[in-house]
Amino acid sequence: MGTVNILTQFQINDTEFELLRKLIKELTGINLSDQKKMLVVSRLSKRLRNLNLHNFTSYYNYVTKHKDGRQELNHLINRITTNKTDFYRERHHFEFLKDILLPQLYEEGRKSGRLKLRIWSAGCSSGEEPYTIAITLKEFFKHKPGWDVKVLATDLDTEMLDRAVKGVYSEHVVAPIPPEYLYTYFKKGIGANKGLFLAKESLKEIITYRKHNLVTEELSVRNPFDIIFCRNVIIYFDEATKLKIIDSFYENLKSGGHLFLGHSESLLGREDRFKLIGNSICRRTD
Ligand SMILES: C[S@@+](CC[C@H](N)C(=O)[O-])C[C@H]1O[C@@H](n2cnc3c(N)ncnc32)[C@H](O)[C@@H]1O
């Protein structure tokens, strides 16, 4: 390691990087490798400038000791998370949901009389994932009255949650949505929103957004979920944290419930609790 100085006036030394790396891991679970020094500098430089601080030692002291440090922690977290997402990301998951899982859950519901479905999108970023789930649900249940179907969407990044709640996207972002669904579930913006697409109330009403940190908080919900999506989130954590989260999904899923992970994420030996039944699709074994 050594000192990194990119196009900003700020430099970070090894001690400062270690302190921030440890703090970020405690706050978010995100495990930054030595190669992420530049990322820390580039993402946090604006914060230093805004606070009129001259180096990362002052920034660390500010967030850990200053009376307004708690507020700054939120900015720190929002700067450090990686929020890449897309509508219909890993499309095969939504095909499985539509063609296999929902028909199965529908039949089970008809037999048991429990016409209720609860889905959790954990690490929902700016909303593309929960809105894609909601479109799939709306389409499947449109001629099947009586069902109570809801999505809980959570993230620890408050800026992303604000964007998700607004549900306003550019033409480029909505491009993966099949046109017939786009025109059913989004309206074209006017005035200041010209050129943008706004999620309609019919879609928004089945999603609840909530700030939640997968690493530091327990999710308190009354009933376990039928399905959990947590894709491209645990990839940033170390093994112990990944395992802890996979175990918490086990606790938060109904018996036989399904967990969707990202394409490069695995069960890490938790095959006693989950069975891999498809491409990064797992079912709780009991
Ligand atoms: C790369 S995005 C993935 C978004 C979406 N799941 C997808 O696959 O398209 C990862 C998201 O996880 C969130 N995240 C990171 N650490 C988290 C934590 N400890 N608790 C909750 N969310 C977290 C980030 O804020 C970010 O929005």
Tab-separated table of C-alpha atoms in Angstrom, residues 61-280:
chain	number	residue	atom	x	y	z
A	61	ASN	CA	-12.599	12.379	13.560
A	62	TYR	CA	-15.601	14.313	12.324
A	63	VAL	CA	-17.769	11.245	11.707
A	64	THR	CA	-16.721	9.487	14.902
A	65	LYS	CA	-16.492	12.403	17.372
A	66	HIS	CA	-18.234	15.555	16.132
A	67	LYS	CA	-21.754	16.331	17.367
A	68	ASP	CA	-23.007	16.238	13.740
A	69	GLY	CA	-21.025	13.103	12.955
A	70	ARG	CA	-24.054	10.823	13.055
A	71	GLN	CA	-25.656	12.789	10.263
A	72	GLU	CA	-22.456	12.546	8.251
A	73	LEU	CA	-22.403	8.767	8.701
A	74	ASN	CA	-25.453	8.619	6.484
A	75	HIS	CA	-23.615	10.500	3.721
A	76	LEU	CA	-20.614	8.238	4.186
A	77	ILE	CA	-22.771	5.122	3.784
A	78	ASN	CA	-24.617	6.549	0.785
A	79	ARG	CA	-21.295	7.392	-0.914
A	80	ILE	CA	-19.722	3.986	-0.307
A	81	THR	CA	-22.523	1.639	-1.428
A	82	THR	CA	-22.500	0.387	-4.998
A	83	ASN	CA	-26.021	0.733	-6.354
A	84	LYS	CA	-25.906	-0.696	-9.853
A	85	THR	CA	-29.244	-2.215	-10.758
A	86	ASP	CA	-31.596	-2.665	-13.720
A	87	PHE	CA	-35.171	-3.489	-14.517
A	88	TYR	CA	-35.356	-7.210	-15.328
A	89	ARG	CA	-31.761	-7.740	-14.172
A	90	GLU	CA	-31.030	-11.482	-14.482
A	91	ARG	CA	-34.250	-11.873	-16.464
A	92	HIS	CA	-34.381	-15.636	-15.952
A	93	HIS	CA	-35.327	-15.006	-12.287
A	94	PHE	CA	-38.500	-13.207	-13.339
A	95	GLU	CA	-39.301	-15.919	-15.892
A	96	PHE	CA	-38.969	-18.531	-13.137
A	97	LEU	CA	-41.173	-16.417	-10.876
A	98	LYS	CA	-43.856	-15.992	-13.555
A	99	ASP	CA	-43.836	-19.461	-15.123
A	100	ILE	CA	-43.001	-21.769	-12.229
A	101	LEU	CA	-43.088	-20.256	-8.774
A	102	LEU	CA	-46.228	-18.103	-8.918
A	103	PRO	CA	-48.362	-20.879	-10.511
A	104	GLN	CA	-47.117	-23.214	-7.752
A	105	LEU	CA	-47.863	-20.725	-4.957
A	106	TYR	CA	-51.237	-19.955	-6.532
A	107	GLU	CA	-52.223	-23.648	-6.445
A	108	GLU	CA	-50.980	-24.006	-2.858
A	109	GLY	CA	-52.957	-20.916	-1.861
A	110	ARG	CA	-56.147	-22.215	-3.470
A	111	LYS	CA	-55.812	-25.498	-1.619
A	112	SER	CA	-55.012	-23.976	1.774
A	113	GLY	CA	-57.273	-20.932	1.455
A	114	ARG	CA	-54.349	-18.622	2.272
A	115	LEU	CA	-54.533	-16.145	-0.613
A	116	LYS	CA	-51.591	-14.120	0.554
A	117	LEU	CA	-48.082	-13.602	-0.752
A	118	ARG	CA	-45.221	-11.692	0.853
A	119	ILE	CA	-41.988	-10.927	-0.992
A	120	TRP	CA	-38.894	-9.116	0.317
A	121	SER	CA	-36.487	-7.299	-1.992
A	122	ALA	CA	-33.443	-6.855	0.284
A	123	GLY	CA	-30.894	-4.337	-1.036
A	124	CYS	CA	-33.420	-2.856	-3.480
A	125	SER	CA	-31.259	0.101	-4.568
A	126	SER	CA	-33.229	2.657	-6.651
A	127	GLY	CA	-36.282	0.406	-7.019
A	128	GLU	CA	-35.818	-1.359	-10.354
A	129	GLU	CA	-35.861	-4.798	-8.675
A	130	PRO	CA	-39.032	-4.338	-6.549
A	131	TYR	CA	-40.843	-2.654	-9.455
A	132	THR	CA	-39.937	-5.588	-11.722
A	133	ILE	CA	-41.242	-7.994	-9.063
A	134	ALA	CA	-44.406	-5.880	-8.735
A	135	ILE	CA	-45.020	-5.910	-12.521
A	136	THR	CA	-44.635	-9.707	-12.544
A	137	LEU	CA	-47.085	-10.054	-9.641
A	138	LYS	CA	-49.616	-7.628	-11.097
A	139	GLU	CA	-49.594	-9.421	-14.445
A	140	PHE	CA	-49.918	-12.854	-12.885
A	141	PHE	CA	-52.743	-11.930	-10.522
A	142	LYS	CA	-54.663	-9.561	-12.825
A	143	HIS	CA	-57.491	-12.060	-13.416
A	144	LYS	CA	-57.184	-13.823	-10.066
A	145	PRO	CA	-59.172	-11.785	-7.561
A	146	GLY	CA	-58.985	-12.083	-3.798
A	147	TRP	CA	-55.224	-12.260	-3.426
A	148	ASP	CA	-53.346	-10.040	-1.007
A	149	VAL	CA	-49.895	-9.611	-2.556
A	150	LYS	CA	-47.221	-7.280	-1.176
A	151	VAL	CA	-43.537	-6.491	-1.600
A	152	LEU	CA	-41.279	-5.111	1.129
A	153	ALA	CA	-38.267	-3.326	-0.381
A	154	THR	CA	-35.345	-2.349	1.864
A	155	ASP	CA	-31.932	-0.772	1.549
A	156	LEU	CA	-29.614	1.074	3.910
A	157	ASP	CA	-28.859	3.805	1.362
A	158	THR	CA	-31.372	6.588	1.996
A	159	GLU	CA	-30.712	8.351	-1.315
A	160	MET	CA	-31.512	5.169	-3.212
A	161	LEU	CA	-34.662	4.636	-1.153
A	162	ASP	CA	-35.817	8.188	-1.959
A	163	ARG	CA	-35.353	7.473	-5.653
A	164	ALA	CA	-37.164	4.148	-5.345
A	165	VAL	CA	-40.122	5.751	-3.589
A	166	LYS	CA	-40.347	8.427	-6.321
A	167	GLY	CA	-40.231	5.784	-9.056
A	168	VAL	CA	-39.159	8.191	-11.805
A	169	TYR	CA	-36.835	6.782	-14.477
A	170	SER	CA	-35.254	7.885	-17.738
A	171	GLU	CA	-36.140	6.320	-21.067
A	172	HIS	CA	-32.779	4.591	-21.110
A	173	VAL	CA	-33.393	2.983	-17.694
A	174	VAL	CA	-36.880	1.679	-18.550
A	175	ALA	CA	-35.652	0.174	-21.856
A	176	PRO	CA	-35.604	-3.447	-20.514
A	177	ILE	CA	-39.319	-3.279	-19.578
A	178	PRO	CA	-41.476	-4.938	-22.265
A	179	PRO	CA	-43.421	-2.094	-23.984
A	180	GLU	CA	-46.887	-3.439	-23.085
A	181	TYR	CA	-45.939	-3.420	-19.378
A	182	LEU	CA	-44.230	-0.061	-19.608
A	183	TYR	CA	-47.412	1.577	-20.895
A	184	THR	CA	-49.610	-0.284	-18.408
A	185	TYR	CA	-47.587	0.468	-15.279
A	186	PHE	CA	-45.798	3.762	-16.032
A	187	LYS	CA	-46.984	7.120	-17.270
A	188	LYS	CA	-44.972	9.569	-19.336
A	189	GLY	CA	-43.809	12.608	-17.425
A	190	ILE	CA	-44.886	16.116	-18.346
A	191	GLY	CA	-43.405	19.525	-17.529
A	192	ALA	CA	-40.282	19.081	-15.407
A	193	ASN	CA	-40.629	15.302	-15.863
A	194	LYS	CA	-40.801	15.439	-19.665
A	195	GLY	CA	-38.921	12.517	-21.194
A	196	LEU	CA	-39.177	10.517	-17.939
A	197	PHE	CA	-41.391	7.590	-16.949
A	198	LEU	CA	-43.264	7.566	-13.632
A	199	ALA	CA	-44.388	4.380	-11.892
A	200	LYS	CA	-48.176	4.368	-11.558
A	201	GLU	CA	-49.958	4.129	-8.227
A	202	SER	CA	-51.263	0.651	-9.167
A	203	LEU	CA	-47.665	-0.573	-9.025
A	204	LYS	CA	-46.492	1.534	-6.110
A	205	GLU	CA	-49.370	0.540	-3.867
A	206	ILE	CA	-48.145	-3.033	-3.441
A	207	ILE	CA	-44.604	-1.995	-2.447
A	208	THR	CA	-43.553	-0.729	0.989
A	209	TYR	CA	-40.090	0.839	1.230
A	210	ARG	CA	-38.150	0.774	4.466
A	211	LYS	CA	-34.631	1.666	5.540
A	212	HIS	CA	-32.964	-1.470	6.803
A	213	ASN	CA	-29.370	-2.559	7.321
A	214	LEU	CA	-28.919	-6.280	6.689
A	215	VAL	CA	-25.763	-6.424	8.780
A	216	THR	CA	-26.626	-4.453	11.899
A	217	GLU	CA	-30.397	-4.860	12.209
A	218	GLU	CA	-32.895	-7.669	12.626
A	219	LEU	CA	-35.888	-7.306	10.334
A	220	SER	CA	-39.000	-7.209	12.429
A	221	VAL	CA	-41.953	-8.534	10.464
A	222	ARG	CA	-44.956	-10.372	11.799
A	223	ASN	CA	-44.968	-13.196	9.257
A	224	PRO	CA	-42.184	-14.880	7.340
A	225	PHE	CA	-41.832	-14.296	3.608
A	226	ASP	CA	-42.753	-16.611	0.744
A	227	ILE	CA	-39.879	-15.286	-1.355
A	228	ILE	CA	-36.747	-13.229	-0.680
A	229	PHE	CA	-34.723	-11.522	-3.389
A	230	CYS	CA	-31.249	-10.493	-2.236
A	231	ARG	CA	-29.209	-10.158	-5.371
A	232	ASN	CA	-25.795	-8.578	-5.804
A	233	VAL	CA	-25.676	-7.401	-2.195
A	234	ILE	CA	-23.812	-10.018	-0.124
A	235	ILE	CA	-21.070	-10.131	-2.751
A	236	TYR	CA	-19.549	-7.064	-0.999
A	237	PHE	CA	-19.372	-8.782	2.434
A	238	ASP	CA	-16.841	-11.146	4.000
A	239	GLU	CA	-17.706	-14.834	4.468
A	240	ALA	CA	-18.803	-14.636	8.089
A	241	THR	CA	-21.174	-11.768	7.289
A	242	LYS	CA	-22.531	-13.562	4.208
A	243	LEU	CA	-23.287	-16.642	6.317
A	244	LYS	CA	-24.963	-14.580	9.017
A	245	ILE	CA	-27.230	-13.002	6.395
A	246	ILE	CA	-28.048	-16.294	4.677
A	247	ASP	CA	-29.028	-17.669	8.104
A	248	SER	CA	-31.221	-14.651	8.751
A	249	PHE	CA	-32.966	-15.261	5.407
A	250	TYR	CA	-33.627	-18.827	6.527
A	251	GLU	CA	-35.286	-17.462	9.673
A	252	ASN	CA	-37.293	-14.924	7.672
A	253	LEU	CA	-38.578	-17.400	5.077
A	254	LYS	CA	-41.563	-19.694	5.345
A	255	SER	CA	-40.867	-23.386	5.277
A	256	GLY	CA	-40.271	-24.227	1.581
A	257	GLY	CA	-39.832	-20.507	0.763
A	258	HIS	CA	-37.545	-19.316	-2.023
A	259	LEU	CA	-34.381	-17.220	-1.991
A	260	PHE	CA	-33.023	-15.534	-5.133
A	261	LEU	CA	-29.336	-14.603	-5.027
A	262	GLY	CA	-27.166	-12.757	-7.565
A	263	HIS	CA	-25.442	-14.750	-10.321
A	264	SER	CA	-22.052	-14.742	-8.566
A	265	GLU	CA	-23.378	-15.392	-5.061
A	266	SER	CA	-23.638	-18.807	-3.434
A	267	LEU	CA	-25.011	-20.557	-0.355
A	268	LEU	CA	-21.492	-20.961	1.086
A	269	GLY	CA	-22.130	-24.467	2.337
A	270	ARG	CA	-25.597	-23.770	3.721
A	271	GLU	CA	-26.966	-26.690	1.693
A	272	ASP	CA	-28.388	-28.091	4.941
A	273	ARG	CA	-30.800	-25.166	5.006
A	274	PHE	CA	-31.347	-24.433	1.312
A	275	LYS	CA	-31.459	-26.534	-1.832
A	276	LEU	CA	-30.247	-24.977	-5.077
A	277	ILE	CA	-33.110	-25.561	-7.526
A	278	GLY	CA	-32.144	-23.247	-10.388
A	279	ASN	CA	-29.688	-20.633	-11.521
A	280	SER	CA	-28.997	-18.910	-8.139
